[in-house]
Coordinates of C-alpha atoms in Angstrom, one line a residue:
Chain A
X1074 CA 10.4 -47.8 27.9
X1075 CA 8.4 -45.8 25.7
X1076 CA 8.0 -48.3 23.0
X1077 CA 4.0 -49.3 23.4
X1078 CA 3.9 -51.8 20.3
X1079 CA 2.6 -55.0 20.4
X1080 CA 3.0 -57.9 18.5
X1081 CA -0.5 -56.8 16.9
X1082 CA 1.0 -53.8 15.4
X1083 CA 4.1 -55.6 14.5
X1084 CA 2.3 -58.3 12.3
X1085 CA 0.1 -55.5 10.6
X1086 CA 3.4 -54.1 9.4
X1087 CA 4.5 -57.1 7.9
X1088 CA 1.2 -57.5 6.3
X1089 CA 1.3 -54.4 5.0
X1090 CA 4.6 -54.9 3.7
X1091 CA 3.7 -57.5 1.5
X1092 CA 0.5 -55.7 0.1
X1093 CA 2.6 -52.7 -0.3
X1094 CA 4.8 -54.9 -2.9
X1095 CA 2.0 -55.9 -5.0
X1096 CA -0.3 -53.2 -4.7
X1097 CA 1.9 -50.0 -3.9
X1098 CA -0.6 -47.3 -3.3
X1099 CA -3.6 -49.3 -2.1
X1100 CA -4.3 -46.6 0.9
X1101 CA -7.4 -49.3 3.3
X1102 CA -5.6 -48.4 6.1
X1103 CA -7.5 -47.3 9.2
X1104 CA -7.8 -44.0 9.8
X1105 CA -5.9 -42.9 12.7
X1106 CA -7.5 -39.9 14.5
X1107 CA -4.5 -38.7 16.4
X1108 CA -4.7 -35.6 17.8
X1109 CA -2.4 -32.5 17.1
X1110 CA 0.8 -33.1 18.5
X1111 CA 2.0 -31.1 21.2
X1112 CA 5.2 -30.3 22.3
X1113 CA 4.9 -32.8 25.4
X1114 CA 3.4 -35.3 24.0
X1115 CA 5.7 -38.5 24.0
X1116 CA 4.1 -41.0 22.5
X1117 CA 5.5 -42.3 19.2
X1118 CA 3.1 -41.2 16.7
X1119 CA 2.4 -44.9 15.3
X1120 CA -1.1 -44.0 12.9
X1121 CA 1.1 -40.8 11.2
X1122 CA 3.7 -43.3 10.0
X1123 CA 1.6 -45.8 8.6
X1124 CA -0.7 -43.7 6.4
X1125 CA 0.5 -43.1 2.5
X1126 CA -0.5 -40.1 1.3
X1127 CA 1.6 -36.9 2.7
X1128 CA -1.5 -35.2 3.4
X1129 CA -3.6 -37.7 5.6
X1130 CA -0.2 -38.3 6.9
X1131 CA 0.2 -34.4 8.2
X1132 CA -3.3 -34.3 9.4
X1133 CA -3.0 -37.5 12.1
X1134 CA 0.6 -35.7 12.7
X1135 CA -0.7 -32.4 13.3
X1136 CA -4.2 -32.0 12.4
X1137 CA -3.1 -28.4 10.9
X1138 CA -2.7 -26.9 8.0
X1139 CA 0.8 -25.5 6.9
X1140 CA 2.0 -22.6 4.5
X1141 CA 5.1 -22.7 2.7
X1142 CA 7.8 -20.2 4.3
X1143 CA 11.0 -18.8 3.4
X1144 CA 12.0 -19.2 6.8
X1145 CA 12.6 -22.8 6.0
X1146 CA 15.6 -23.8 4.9
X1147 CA 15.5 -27.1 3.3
X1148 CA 18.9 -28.5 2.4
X1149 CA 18.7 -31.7 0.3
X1150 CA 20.8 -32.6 -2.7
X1151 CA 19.5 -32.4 -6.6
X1152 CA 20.1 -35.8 -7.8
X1153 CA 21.0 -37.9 -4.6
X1154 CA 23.6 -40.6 -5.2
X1155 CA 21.8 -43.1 -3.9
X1156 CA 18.2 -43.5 -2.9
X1157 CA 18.8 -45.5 0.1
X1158 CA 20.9 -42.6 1.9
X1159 CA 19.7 -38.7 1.1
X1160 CA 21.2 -36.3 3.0
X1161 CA 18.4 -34.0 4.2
X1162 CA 18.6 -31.1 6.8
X1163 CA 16.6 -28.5 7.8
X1164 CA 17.0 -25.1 9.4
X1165 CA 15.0 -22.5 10.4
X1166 CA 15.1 -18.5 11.9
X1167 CA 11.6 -19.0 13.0
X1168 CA 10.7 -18.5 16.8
X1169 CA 9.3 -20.9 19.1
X1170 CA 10.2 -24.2 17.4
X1171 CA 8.6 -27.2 19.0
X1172 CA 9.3 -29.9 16.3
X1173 CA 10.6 -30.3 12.5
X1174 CA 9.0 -33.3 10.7
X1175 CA 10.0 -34.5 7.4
X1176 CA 7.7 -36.1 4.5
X1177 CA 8.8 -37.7 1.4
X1178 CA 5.8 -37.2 -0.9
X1179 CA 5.8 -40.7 -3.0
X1180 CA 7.5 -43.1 -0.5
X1181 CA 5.1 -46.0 0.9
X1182 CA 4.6 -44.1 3.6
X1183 CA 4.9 -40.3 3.8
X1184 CA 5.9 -39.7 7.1
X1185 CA 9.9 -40.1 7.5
X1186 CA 10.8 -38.6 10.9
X1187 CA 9.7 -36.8 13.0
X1188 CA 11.8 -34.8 15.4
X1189 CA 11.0 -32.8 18.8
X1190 CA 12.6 -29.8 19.4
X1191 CA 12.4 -28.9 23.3
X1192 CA 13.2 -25.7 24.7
X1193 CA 16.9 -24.7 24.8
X1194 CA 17.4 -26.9 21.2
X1195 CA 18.4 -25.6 18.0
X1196 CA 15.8 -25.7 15.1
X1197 CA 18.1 -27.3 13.0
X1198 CA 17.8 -31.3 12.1
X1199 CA 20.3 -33.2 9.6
X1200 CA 19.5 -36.6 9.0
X1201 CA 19.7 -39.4 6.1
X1202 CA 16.4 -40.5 4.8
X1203 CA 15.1 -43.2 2.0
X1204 CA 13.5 -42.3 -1.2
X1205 CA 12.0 -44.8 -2.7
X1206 CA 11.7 -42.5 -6.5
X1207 CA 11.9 -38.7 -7.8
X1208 CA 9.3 -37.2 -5.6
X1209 CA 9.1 -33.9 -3.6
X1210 CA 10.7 -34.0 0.7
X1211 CA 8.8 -31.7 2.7
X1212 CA 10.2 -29.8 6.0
X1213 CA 7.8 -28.8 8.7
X1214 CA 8.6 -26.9 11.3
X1215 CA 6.2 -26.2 14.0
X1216 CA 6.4 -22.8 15.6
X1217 CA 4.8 -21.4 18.2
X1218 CA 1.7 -23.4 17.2
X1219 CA 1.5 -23.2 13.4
X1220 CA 2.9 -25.1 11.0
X1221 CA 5.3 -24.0 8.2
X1222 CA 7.0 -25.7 5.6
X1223 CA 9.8 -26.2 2.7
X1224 CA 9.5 -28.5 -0.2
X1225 CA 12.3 -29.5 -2.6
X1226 CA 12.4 -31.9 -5.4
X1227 CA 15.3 -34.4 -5.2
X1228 CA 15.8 -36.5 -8.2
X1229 CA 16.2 -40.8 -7.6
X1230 CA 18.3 -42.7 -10.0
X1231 CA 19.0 -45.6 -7.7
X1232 CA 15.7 -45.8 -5.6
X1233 CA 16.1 -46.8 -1.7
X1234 CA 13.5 -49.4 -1.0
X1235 CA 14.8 -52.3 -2.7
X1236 CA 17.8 -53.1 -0.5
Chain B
X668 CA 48.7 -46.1 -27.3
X669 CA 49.1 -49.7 -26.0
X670 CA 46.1 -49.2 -24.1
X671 CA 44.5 -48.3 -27.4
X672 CA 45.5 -51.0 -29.2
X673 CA 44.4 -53.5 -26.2
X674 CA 40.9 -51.7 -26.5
X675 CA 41.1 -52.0 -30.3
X676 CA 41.9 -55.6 -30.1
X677 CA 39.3 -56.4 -28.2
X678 CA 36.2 -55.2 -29.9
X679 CA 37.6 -56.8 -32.9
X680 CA 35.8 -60.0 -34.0
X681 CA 37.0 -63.5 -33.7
X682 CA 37.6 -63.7 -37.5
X683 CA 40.0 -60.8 -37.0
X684 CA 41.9 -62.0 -34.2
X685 CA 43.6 -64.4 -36.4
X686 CA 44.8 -61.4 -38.1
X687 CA 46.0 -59.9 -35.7
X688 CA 48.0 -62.6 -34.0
X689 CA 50.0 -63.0 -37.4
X690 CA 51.6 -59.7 -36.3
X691 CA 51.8 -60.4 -32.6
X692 CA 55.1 -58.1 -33.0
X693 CA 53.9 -54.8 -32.9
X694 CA 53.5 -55.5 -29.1
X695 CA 55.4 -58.2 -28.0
X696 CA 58.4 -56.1 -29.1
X697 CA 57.3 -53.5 -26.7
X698 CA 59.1 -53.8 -23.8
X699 CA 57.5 -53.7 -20.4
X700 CA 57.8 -50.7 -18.9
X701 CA 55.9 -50.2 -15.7
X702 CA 57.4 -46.8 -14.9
X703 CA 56.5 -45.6 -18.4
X704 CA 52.6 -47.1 -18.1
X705 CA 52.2 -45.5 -14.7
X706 CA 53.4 -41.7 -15.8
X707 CA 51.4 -42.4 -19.4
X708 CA 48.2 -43.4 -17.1
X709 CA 48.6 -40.6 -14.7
X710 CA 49.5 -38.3 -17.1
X711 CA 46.2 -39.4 -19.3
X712 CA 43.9 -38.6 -15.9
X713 CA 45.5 -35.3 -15.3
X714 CA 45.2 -34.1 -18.5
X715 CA 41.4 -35.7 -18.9
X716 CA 40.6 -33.4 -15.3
X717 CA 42.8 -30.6 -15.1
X718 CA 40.7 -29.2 -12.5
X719 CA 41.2 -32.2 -10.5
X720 CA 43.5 -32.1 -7.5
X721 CA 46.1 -35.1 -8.4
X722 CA 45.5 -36.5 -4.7
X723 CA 41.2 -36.1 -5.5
X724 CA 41.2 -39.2 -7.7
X725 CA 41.3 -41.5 -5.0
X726 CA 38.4 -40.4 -3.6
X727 CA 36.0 -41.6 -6.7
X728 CA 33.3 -40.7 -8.0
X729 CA 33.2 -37.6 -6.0
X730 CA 36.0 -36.0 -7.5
X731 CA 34.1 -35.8 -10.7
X732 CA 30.8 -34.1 -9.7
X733 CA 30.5 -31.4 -7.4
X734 CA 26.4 -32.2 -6.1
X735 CA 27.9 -35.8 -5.4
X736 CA 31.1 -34.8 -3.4
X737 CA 28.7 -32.3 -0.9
X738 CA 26.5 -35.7 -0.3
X739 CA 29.9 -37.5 0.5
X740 CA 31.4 -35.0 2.9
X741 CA 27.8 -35.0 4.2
X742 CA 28.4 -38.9 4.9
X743 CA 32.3 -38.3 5.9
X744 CA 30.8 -36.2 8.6
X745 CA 30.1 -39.7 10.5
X746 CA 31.1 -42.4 7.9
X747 CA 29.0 -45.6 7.3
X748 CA 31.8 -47.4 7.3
X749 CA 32.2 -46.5 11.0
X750 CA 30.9 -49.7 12.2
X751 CA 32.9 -52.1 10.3
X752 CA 36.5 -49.9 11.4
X753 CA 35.9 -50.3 15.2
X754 CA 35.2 -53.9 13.9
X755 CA 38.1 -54.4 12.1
X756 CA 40.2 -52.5 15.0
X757 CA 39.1 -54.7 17.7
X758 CA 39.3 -57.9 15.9
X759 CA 43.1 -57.0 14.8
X760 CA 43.8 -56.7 18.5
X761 CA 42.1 -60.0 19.5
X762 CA 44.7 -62.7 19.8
X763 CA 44.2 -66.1 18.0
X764 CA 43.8 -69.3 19.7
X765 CA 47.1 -70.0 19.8
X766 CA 48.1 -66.2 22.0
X767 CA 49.2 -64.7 17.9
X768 CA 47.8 -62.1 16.8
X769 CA 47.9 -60.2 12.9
X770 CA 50.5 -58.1 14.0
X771 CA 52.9 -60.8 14.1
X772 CA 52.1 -61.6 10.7
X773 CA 52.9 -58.4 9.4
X774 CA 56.1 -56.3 9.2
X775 CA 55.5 -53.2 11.9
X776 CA 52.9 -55.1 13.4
X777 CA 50.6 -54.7 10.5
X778 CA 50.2 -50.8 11.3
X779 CA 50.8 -48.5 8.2
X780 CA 51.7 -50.7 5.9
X781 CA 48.7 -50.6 3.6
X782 CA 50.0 -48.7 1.1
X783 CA 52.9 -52.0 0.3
X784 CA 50.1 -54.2 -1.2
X785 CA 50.2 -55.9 -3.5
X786 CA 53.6 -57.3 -3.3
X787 CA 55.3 -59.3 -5.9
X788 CA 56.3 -62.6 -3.8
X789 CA 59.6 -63.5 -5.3
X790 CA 59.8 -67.3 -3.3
X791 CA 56.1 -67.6 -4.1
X792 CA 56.6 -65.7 -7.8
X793 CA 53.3 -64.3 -7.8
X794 CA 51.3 -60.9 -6.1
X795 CA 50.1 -61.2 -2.8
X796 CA 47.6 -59.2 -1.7
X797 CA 46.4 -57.8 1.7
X798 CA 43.1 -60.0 1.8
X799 CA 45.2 -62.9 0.7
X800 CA 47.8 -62.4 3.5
X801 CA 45.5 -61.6 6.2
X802 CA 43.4 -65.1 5.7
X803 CA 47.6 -66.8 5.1
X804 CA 48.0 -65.3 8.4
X805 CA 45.1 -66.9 10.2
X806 CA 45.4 -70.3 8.5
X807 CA 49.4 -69.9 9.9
X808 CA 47.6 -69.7 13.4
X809 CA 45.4 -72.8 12.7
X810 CA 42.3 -70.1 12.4
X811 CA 39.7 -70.9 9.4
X812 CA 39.9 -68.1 6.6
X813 CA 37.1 -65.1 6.1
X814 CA 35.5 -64.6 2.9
X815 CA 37.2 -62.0 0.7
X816 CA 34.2 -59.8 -0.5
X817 CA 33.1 -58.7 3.2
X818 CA 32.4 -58.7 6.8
X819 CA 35.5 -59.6 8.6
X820 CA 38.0 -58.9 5.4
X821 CA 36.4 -55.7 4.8
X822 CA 36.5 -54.8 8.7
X823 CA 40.1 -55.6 9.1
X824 CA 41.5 -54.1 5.5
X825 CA 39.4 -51.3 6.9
X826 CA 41.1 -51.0 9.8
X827 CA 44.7 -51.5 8.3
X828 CA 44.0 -48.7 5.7
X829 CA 42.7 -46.5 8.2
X830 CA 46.1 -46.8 9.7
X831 CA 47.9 -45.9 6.6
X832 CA 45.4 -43.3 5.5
X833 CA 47.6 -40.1 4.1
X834 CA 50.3 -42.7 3.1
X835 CA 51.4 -42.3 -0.6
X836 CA 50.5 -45.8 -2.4
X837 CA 54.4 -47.4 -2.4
X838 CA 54.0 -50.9 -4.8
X839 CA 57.3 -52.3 -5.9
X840 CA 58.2 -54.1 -9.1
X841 CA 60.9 -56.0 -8.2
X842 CA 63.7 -57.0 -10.7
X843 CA 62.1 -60.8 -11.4
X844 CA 60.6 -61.5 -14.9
X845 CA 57.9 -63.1 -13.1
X846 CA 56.8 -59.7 -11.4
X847 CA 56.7 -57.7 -14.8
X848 CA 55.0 -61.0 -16.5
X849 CA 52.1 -60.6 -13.7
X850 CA 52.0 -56.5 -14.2
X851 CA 51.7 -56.9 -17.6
X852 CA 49.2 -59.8 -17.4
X853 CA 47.1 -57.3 -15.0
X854 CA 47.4 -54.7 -17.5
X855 CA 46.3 -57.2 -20.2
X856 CA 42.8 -57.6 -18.2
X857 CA 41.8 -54.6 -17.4
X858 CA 42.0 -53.3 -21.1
X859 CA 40.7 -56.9 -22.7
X860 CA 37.1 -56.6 -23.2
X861 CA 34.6 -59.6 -21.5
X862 CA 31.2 -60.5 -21.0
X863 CA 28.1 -60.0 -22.9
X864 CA 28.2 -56.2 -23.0
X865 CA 31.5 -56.5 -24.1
X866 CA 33.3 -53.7 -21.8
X867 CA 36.8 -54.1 -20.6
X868 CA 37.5 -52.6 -16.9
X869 CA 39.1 -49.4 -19.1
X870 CA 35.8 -49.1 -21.5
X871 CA 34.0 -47.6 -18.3
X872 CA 36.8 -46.3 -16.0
X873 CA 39.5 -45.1 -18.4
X874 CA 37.3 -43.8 -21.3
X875 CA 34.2 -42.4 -19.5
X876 CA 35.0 -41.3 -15.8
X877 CA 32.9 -38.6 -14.1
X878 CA 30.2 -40.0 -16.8
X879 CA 26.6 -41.5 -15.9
X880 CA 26.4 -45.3 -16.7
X881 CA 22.7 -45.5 -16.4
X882 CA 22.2 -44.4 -12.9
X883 CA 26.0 -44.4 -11.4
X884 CA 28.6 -42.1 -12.0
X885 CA 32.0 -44.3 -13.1
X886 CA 34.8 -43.7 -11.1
X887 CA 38.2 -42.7 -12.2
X888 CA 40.4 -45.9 -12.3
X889 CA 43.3 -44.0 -11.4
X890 CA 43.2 -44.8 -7.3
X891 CA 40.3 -46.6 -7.5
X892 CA 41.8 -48.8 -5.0
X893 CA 43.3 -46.6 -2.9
X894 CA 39.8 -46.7 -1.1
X895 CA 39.1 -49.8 -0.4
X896 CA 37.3 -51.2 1.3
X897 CA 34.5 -49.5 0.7
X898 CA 31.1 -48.7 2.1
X899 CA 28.7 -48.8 -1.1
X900 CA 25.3 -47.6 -0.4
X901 CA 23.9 -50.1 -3.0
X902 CA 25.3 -52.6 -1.4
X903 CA 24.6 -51.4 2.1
X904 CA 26.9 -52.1 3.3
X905 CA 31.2 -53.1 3.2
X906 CA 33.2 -54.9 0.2
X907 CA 36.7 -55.6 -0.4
X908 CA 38.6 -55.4 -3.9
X909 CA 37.8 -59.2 -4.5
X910 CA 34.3 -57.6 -4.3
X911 CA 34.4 -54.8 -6.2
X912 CA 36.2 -56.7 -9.2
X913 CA 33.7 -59.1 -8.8
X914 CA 30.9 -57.0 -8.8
X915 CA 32.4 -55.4 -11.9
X916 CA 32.4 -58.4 -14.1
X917 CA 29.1 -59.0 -12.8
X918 CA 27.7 -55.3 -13.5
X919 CA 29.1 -55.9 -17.2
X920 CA 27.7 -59.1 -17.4
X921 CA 31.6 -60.9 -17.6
X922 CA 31.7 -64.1 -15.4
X923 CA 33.3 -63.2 -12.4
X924 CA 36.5 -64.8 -11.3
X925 CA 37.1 -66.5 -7.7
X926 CA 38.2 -63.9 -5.7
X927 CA 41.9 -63.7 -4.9
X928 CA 42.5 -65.7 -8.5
X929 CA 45.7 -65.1 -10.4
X930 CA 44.1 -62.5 -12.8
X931 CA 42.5 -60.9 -10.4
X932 CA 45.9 -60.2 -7.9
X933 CA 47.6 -59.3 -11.1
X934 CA 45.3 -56.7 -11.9
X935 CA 45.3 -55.4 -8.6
X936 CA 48.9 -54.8 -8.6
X937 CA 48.6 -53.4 -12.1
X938 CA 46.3 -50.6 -10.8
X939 CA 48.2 -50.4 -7.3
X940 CA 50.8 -49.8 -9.1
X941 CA 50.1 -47.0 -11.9
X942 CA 48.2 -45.4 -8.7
X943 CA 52.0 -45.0 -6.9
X944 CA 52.4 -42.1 -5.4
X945 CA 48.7 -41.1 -4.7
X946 CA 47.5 -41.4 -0.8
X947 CA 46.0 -44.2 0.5
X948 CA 42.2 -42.7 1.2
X949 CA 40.3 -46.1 2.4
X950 CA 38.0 -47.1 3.7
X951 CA 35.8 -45.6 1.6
X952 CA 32.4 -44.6 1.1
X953 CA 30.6 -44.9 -2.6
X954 CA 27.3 -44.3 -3.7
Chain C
X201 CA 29.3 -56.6 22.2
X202 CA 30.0 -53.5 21.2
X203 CA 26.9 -50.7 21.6
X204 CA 25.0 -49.7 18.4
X205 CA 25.2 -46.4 19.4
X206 CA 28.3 -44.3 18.1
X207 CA 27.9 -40.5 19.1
X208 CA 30.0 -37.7 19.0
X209 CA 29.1 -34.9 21.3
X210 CA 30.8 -31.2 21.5
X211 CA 30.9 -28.3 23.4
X212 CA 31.8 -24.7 22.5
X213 CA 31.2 -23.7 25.7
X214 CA 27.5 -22.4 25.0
X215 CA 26.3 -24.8 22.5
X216 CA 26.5 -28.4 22.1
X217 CA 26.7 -30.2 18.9
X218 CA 25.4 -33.7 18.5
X219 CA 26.1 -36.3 16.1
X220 CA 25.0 -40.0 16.2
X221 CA 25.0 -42.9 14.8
X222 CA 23.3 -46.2 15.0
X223 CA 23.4 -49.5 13.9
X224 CA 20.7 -51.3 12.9
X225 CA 18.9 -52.3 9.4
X226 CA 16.2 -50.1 9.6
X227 CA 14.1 -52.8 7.6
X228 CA 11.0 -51.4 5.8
X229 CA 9.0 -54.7 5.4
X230 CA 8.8 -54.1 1.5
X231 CA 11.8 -56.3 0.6
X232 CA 12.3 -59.4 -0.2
X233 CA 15.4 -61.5 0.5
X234 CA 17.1 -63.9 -2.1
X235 CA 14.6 -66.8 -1.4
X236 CA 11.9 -64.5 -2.4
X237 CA 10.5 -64.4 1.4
X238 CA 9.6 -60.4 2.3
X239 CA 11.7 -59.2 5.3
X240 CA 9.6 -58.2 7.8
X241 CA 9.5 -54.7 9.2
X242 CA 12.5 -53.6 11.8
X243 CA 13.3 -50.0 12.1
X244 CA 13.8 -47.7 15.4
X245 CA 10.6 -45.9 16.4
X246 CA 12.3 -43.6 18.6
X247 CA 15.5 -42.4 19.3
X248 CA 16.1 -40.4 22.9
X249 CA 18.9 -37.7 24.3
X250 CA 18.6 -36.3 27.6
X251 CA 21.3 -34.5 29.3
X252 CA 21.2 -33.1 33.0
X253 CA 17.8 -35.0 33.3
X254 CA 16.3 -33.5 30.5
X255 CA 15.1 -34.4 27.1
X256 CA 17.1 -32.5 24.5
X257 CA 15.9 -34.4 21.4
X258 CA 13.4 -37.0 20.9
X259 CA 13.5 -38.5 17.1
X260 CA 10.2 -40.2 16.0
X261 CA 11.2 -42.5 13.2
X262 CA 9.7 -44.7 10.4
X263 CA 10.6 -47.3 8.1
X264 CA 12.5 -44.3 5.5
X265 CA 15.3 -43.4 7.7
X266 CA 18.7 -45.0 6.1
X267 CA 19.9 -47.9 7.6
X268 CA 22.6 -47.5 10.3
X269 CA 20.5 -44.1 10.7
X270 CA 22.3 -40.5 11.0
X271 CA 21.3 -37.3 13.1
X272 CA 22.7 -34.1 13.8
X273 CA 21.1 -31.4 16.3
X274 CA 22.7 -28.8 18.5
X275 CA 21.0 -27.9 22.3
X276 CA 22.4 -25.3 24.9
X277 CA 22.1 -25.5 28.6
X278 CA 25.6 -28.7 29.3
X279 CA 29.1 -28.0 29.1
X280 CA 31.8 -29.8 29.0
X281 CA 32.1 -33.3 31.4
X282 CA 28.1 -33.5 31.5
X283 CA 26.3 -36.9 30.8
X284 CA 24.3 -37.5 27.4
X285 CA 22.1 -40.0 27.3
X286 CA 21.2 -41.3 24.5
X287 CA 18.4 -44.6 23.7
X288 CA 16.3 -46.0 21.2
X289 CA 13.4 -48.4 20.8
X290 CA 12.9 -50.2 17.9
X291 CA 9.5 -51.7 17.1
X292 CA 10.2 -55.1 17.6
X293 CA 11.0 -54.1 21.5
X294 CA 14.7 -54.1 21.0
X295 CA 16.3 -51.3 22.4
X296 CA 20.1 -50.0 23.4
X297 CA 21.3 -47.4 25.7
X298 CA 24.5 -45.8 25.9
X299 CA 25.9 -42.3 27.7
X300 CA 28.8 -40.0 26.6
X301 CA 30.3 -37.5 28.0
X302 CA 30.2 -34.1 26.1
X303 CA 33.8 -33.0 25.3

């Protein structure tokens, strides 16, 4: 098993579940200081998921920076249908891919999933992700070391985190 | 337009209905004519989306917007309602206490046969419908009835339309008075306008199809339930008809009927019916 | 009980297409239910394939991926008859396994 969580982590969730109701946006959470991931690392990357902001978020995922490139290909709809279930893929020509992560900018949490690519696998992810309002998704894909990304605006009408 | 004049009638005041009930002639003298309504309804959706394949309309929503119906193939490419089919499969296999099983209930063993409800009972002289004749058929085997709006109903119609998927809708009026009475008494509620928002089942899926309703785009009513059951993302999860009628009197702020009551089987084979000849598509997947 | 793990894996001869699904309600810990009580937190954390002992994917998830969650990815190196193997974790230790054979 590769799962390492405790029932510490597990009731630190729920606790910040509830503040998250109340007091979306409050950001005390400690400040994970993951390293930058590499390709054989397998350890779920627990402090990247619970941080809010997209940034602080890439930085415990990574530790990187990332440019924007037309290599990228993010595929996600304009208005999705349903906030709950977004259709959201990714594909890329670059070289060298070791992983293709995917942020939604204004969601609780701004790490969505994270996905490693091992040698011999395709670059290209499709998956189904919750938006919790309008807000920007982010692709990106990790090649050859550096970090390069897509963003696209997807417009919420029925938002995804209220069941 | 009868259907116009329903919709007129209903957003009529009170003090006016007294009015119009001195000249209740204009459509009691109207015969009933169920081949007539379905062509006129057909005929009205064809002409509304000309650019809408005939056998599209039973797929929703997504036949009336073209960033919608990529999401939905998207979700076709392994279906939410996935689950809930194997369900409904294995559970339609799995004999009752009593060694039965639903096949024995049903005429070919319950496969294909999806696309023949409603009936109009003639012994019973009323519609039966799938969800009502599936619980029949376990209380027959001394097994205790599901709950229409979901979980096992919606696994089993699932399966059962899964096996008739392709299948043109086939409803039958037979020659009974009591079988146009309950068409026409079908008809009569989904044009008659409820609730406190005062909408009738035709003010959102007859006049404004392909349109946004805040947040949702309305589905076509022609075929509506051709799809069901359904997998509705805001419900996440499955619903029968019973639910969705439900959920629409709800939605329009109406007080919803018990599901399977008489109005509600009646309108069921009213819309079955003026939705003959278009394919059985469910189960379904909705926004 | 039937697995949560539905997964439809094919072969062209040099590339293998994956598709999975899974059941389970990816809870994000930010809803209530009807008696007002917040549902706590219960998602997948991660989500495994490995063919011809291998890792071919490895899916890192948090609270925002749908319920009954969806992935597609395509690897090279199996043909036709191999083994996929595909588990998840979730982060209140549940887990499921399942394998099927590429086609």
């Amino acid at each position: 098993m590769t799962t390492t969580t405790g029932p510490h982590p597990t009731r630190r969730l729920i606790l910040q579940g509830a503040a998250g109701v109340a007091l979306l946006g409050l950001g005390n959470l400690p400040f994970g200081a993951a390293p930058a991931r590499a390709a054989a690392n397998d350890k779920y990357p627990e402090e990247a998921f619970k941080l809010k902001n997209e940034a602080d978020a890439i930085k415990a995922l990574y530790g990187k920076t990332v440019e924007p490139s037309d290599k990228v290909k993010l595929d996600a709809p304009e208005i999705a249908e349903n906030g709950g279930v977004v259709p959201i893929s990714v594909t890329t020509t670059l070289d060298k891919v070791t992983s293709i992560s995917f942020f939604v900018a204004e969601n609780p949490n701004a790490l969505a999933a994270s996905y490693r690519i091992p040698d011999g696998t395709l670059p290209a992810v499709a998956n189904r992700l919750k938006m919790a309002k309008t807000t920007n998704v982010t692709a990106i894909v990790e090649a050859d070391g550096k970090l390069y990304s897509a963003t696209k605006e997807v417009k919420v009408t029925v938002g995804g985190c209220g069941g | 337009m009868k259907a116009r004049s329903a919709l007129l009638l209903g957003s009529l005041s009170a003090t006016l209905v007294a009015f119009a009930l001195t000249s209740p002639r204009v459509i009691a003298a109207d015969k009933v004519d169920p081949v007539a309504d379905a062509k006129a309804f057909q005929n009205f959706y064809f002409q509304k989306f000309p650019d809408v394949k005939h056998e599209d309309f039973v797929n929703g929503p997504y036949s009336m917007n073209e960033d919608m119906k990529r999401q939905w193939q998207e979700k076709e490419e392994f279906p939410p309602y996935e689950f809930a089919l194997d369900a409904g499969k294995e559970m339609f296999a799995t004999p009752f206490k009593n060694g039965k099983t639903y096949a024995d209930c049903f005429p070919n063993g319950g496969i294909g046969i999806r696309q023949n409800y409603p009936y109009f009972d003639t012994k019973e002289g009323k519609v039966v419908t799938l969800e009502l004749a599936l619980n029949r058929c376990r209380e027959a085997n001394g097994e205790a009835p599901y709950s229409y709006v979901k979980d096992e109903m919606a696994s089993l119609t699932a399966y059962m339309a899964f096996t008739s998927r392709g299948k043109p809708m086939d409803i039958k009026i037979p020659d009974d008075p009591r079988a146009l009475a309950a068409f026409e008494n079908g008809k009569r509620y989904f044009y008659t306008r409820r609730g406190q928002m005062n909408f009738s089942c035709a003010s959102c899926h007859v006049q404004s199809p392909g349109e946004r309703i805040r947040a949702e785009i309305l589905a076509p009513a022609l075929g509506i339930l051709n799809a069901m059951p359904i997998y509705r993302s805001e419900w996440s999860g499955m619903g029968t008809t019973s639910r969705r009628f439900v959920t629409c009197n709800s939605q329009t702020r109406a007080v919803p009927l018990e599901p399977q009551a008489d109005e509600y089987r009646d309108v069921e084979y009213f819309l079955s019916y003026v939705a003959n000849g278009l394919p059985i598509s469910g189960p379904g997947a909705r926004p | 009980m039937a697995s949560s793990i539905r997964v439809r894996s094919t072969s062209n001869g040099d590339i293998t297409e994956v598709q999975a699904l899974i059941q389970h309600p990816m809870d994000t810990g930010l809803v209530k239910d009807s008696k007002g009580e917040v549902i706590p937190a219960h998602f997948i954390q991660q989500l495994k394939f490995e063919c011809n002992g291998k890792d071919v994917f490895v899916a890192d998830w948090g609270t925002a991926v749908s319920k009954d969650p969806y992935v597609k990815f395509s690897f090279k190196g199996a043909k036709k008859g191999d083994d996929l193997k595909i588990s998840w974790t979730d982060n209140k230790g549940g887990s499921d396994t399942t394998t099927a054979k590429i086609a």
